[in-house]
Short mmCIF file of N, CA and C in Angstrom, two decimals:
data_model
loop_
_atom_site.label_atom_id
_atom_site.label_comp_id
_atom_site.label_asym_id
_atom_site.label_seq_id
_atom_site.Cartn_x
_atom_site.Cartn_y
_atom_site.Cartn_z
N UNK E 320 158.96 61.92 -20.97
CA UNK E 320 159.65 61.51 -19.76
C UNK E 320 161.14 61.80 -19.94
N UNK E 321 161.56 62.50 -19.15
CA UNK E 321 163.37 62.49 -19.32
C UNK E 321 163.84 61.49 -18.76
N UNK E 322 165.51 61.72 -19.57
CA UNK E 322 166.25 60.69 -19.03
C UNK E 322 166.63 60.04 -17.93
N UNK E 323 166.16 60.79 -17.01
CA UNK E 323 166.94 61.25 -15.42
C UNK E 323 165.41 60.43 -15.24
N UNK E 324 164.36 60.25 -15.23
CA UNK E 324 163.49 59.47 -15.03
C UNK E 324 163.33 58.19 -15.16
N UNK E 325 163.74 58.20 -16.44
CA UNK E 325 164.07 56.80 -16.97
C UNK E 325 164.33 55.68 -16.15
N UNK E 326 165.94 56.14 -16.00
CA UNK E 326 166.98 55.73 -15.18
C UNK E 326 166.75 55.62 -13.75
N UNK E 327 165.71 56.28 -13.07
CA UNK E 327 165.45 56.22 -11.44
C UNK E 327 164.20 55.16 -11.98
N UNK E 328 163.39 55.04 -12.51
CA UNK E 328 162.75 54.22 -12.45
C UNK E 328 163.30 52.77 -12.89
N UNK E 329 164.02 52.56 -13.87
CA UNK E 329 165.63 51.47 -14.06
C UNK E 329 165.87 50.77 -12.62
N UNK E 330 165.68 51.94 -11.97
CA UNK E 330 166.96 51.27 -10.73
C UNK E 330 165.85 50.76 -10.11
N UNK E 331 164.48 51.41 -9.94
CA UNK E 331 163.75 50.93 -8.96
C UNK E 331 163.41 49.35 -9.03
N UNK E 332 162.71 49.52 -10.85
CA UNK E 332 162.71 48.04 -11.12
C UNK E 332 163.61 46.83 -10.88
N UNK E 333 164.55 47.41 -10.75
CA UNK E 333 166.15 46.39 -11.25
C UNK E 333 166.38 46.03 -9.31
N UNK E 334 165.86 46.97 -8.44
CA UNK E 334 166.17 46.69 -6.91
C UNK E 334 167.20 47.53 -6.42
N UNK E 335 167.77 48.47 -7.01
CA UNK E 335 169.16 48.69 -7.32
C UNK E 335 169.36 50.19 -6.34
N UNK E 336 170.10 50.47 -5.79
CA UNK E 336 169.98 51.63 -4.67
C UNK E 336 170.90 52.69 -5.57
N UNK E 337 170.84 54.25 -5.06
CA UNK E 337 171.68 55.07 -5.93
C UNK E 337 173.53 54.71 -6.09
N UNK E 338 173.45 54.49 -4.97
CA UNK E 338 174.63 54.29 -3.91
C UNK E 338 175.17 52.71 -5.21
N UNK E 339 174.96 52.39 -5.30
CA UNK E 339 175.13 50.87 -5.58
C UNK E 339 175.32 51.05 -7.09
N UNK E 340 174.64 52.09 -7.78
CA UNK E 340 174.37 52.56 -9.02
C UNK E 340 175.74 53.28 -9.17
N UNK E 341 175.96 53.79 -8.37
CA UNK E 341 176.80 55.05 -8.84
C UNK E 341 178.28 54.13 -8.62
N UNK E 342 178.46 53.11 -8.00
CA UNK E 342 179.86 52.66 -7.60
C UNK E 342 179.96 51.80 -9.15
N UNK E 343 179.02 51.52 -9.65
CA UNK E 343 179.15 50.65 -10.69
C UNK E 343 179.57 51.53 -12.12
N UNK E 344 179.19 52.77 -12.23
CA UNK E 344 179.39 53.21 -12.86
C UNK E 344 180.26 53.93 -12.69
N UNK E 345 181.11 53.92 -11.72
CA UNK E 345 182.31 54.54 -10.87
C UNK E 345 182.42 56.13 -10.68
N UNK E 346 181.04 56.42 -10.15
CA UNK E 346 181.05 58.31 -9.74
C UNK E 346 180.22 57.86 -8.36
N UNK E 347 180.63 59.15 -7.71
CA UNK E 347 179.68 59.40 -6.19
C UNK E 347 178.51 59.43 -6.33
N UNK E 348 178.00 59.16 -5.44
CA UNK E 348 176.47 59.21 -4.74
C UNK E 348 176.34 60.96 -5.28
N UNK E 349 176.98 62.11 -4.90
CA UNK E 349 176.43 63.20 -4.93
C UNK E 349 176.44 63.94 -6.49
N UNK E 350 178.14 63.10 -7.13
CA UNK E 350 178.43 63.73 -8.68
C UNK E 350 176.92 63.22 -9.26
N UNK E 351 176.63 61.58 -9.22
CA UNK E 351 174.81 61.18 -9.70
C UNK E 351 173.98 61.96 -9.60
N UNK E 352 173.81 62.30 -8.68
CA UNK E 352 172.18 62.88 -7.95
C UNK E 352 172.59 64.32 -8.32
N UNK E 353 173.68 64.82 -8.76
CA UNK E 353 173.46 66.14 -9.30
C UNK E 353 173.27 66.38 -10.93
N UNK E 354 173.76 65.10 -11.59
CA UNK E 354 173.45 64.79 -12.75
C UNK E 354 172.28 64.61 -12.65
N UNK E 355 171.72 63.46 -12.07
CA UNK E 355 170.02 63.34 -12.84
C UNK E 355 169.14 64.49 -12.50
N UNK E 356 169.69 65.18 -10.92
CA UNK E 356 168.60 66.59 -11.30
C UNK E 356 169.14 67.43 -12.32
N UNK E 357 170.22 67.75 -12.82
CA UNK E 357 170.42 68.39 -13.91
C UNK E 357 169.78 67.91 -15.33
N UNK E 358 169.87 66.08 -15.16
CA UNK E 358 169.39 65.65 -16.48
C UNK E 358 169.91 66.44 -17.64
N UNK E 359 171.37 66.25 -17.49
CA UNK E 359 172.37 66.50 -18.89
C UNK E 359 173.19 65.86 -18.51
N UNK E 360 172.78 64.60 -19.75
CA UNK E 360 173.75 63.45 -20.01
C UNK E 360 174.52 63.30 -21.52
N UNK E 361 175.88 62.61 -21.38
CA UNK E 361 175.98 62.51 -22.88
C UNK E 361 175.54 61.33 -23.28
N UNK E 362 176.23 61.21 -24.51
CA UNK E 362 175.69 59.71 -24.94
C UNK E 362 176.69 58.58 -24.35
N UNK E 363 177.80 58.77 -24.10
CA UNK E 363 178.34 57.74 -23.67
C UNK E 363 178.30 57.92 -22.24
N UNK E 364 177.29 58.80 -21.32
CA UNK E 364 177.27 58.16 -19.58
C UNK E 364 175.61 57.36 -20.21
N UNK E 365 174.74 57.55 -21.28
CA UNK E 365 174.10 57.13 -21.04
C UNK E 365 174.37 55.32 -21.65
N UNK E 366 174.89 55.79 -21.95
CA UNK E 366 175.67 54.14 -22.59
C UNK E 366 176.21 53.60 -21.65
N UNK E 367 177.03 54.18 -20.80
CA UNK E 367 177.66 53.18 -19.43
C UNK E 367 176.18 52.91 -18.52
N UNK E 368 175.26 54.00 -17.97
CA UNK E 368 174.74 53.74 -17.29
C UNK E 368 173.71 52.21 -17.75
N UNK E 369 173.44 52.60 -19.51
CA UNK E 369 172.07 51.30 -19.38
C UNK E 369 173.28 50.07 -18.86
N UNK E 370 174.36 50.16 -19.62
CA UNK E 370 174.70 48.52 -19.22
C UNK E 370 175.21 48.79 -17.88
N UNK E 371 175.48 49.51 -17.13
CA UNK E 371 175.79 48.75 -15.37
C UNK E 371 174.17 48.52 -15.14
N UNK E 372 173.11 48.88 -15.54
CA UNK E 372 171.88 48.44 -14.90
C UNK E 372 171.10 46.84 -16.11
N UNK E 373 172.23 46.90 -16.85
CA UNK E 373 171.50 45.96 -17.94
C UNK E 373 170.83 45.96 -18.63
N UNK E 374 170.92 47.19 -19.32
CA UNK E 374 169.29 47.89 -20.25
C UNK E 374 170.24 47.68 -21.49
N UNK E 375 169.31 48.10 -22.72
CA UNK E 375 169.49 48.41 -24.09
C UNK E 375 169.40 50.11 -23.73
N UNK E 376 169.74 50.71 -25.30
CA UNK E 376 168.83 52.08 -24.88
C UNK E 376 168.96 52.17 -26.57
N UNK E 377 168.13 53.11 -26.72
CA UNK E 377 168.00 53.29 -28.61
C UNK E 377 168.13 54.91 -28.30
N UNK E 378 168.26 55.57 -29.43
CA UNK E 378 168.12 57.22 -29.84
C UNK E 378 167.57 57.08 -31.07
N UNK E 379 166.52 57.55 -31.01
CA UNK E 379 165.72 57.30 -32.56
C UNK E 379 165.95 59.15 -32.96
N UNK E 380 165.53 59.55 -34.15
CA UNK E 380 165.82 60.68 -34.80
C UNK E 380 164.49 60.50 -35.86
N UNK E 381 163.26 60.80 -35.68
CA UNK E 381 162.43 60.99 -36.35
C UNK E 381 162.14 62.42 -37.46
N UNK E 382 161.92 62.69 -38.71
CA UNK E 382 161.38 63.46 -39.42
C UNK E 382 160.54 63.92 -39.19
N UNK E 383 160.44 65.13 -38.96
CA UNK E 383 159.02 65.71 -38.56
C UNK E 383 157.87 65.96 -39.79
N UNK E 384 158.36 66.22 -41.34
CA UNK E 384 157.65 66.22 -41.71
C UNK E 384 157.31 65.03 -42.33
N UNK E 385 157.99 64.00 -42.45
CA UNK E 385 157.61 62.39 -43.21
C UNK E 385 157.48 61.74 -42.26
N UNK E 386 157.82 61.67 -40.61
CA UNK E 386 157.84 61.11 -40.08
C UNK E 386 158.39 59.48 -40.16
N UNK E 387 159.44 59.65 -40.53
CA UNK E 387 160.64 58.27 -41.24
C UNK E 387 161.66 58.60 -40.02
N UNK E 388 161.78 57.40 -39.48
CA UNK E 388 162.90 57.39 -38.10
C UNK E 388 164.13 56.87 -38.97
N UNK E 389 165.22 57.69 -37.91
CA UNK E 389 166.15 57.28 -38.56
C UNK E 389 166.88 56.39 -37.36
#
């Protein structure tokens, strides 16, 4: 699931409209909606976005061959 999924489903749960999303995180309705269809985020919009919606978020880094998360 990408990120840009994530996050629309976030909002759905949470009640939360794009519009309402995007003022909180202080960008437009259109700069958003061209981000999540692009779905290239860094780490710190994805860091502002969980907390204006109130999430955690983790980045795990798994080993492919030991499979040991880092």
């Amino acid at each position: 699931m990408s990120m840009s999924e994530k996050i629309r489903i976030a909002l759905i749960k949470k009640g939360m409209s794009l519009t309402e999303f995007s003022e909180k995180i202080d960008s437009s309705p259109q700069n958003l909606s061209a981000k999540l269809r692009r779905d290239n985020f860094s780490e710190k919009e994805i860091a502002l976005m969980a907390e204006a919606i109130d999430c955690d978020y983790q980045i795990i880094l798994t080993d492919r061959k030991t499979g040991e998360q880092y």
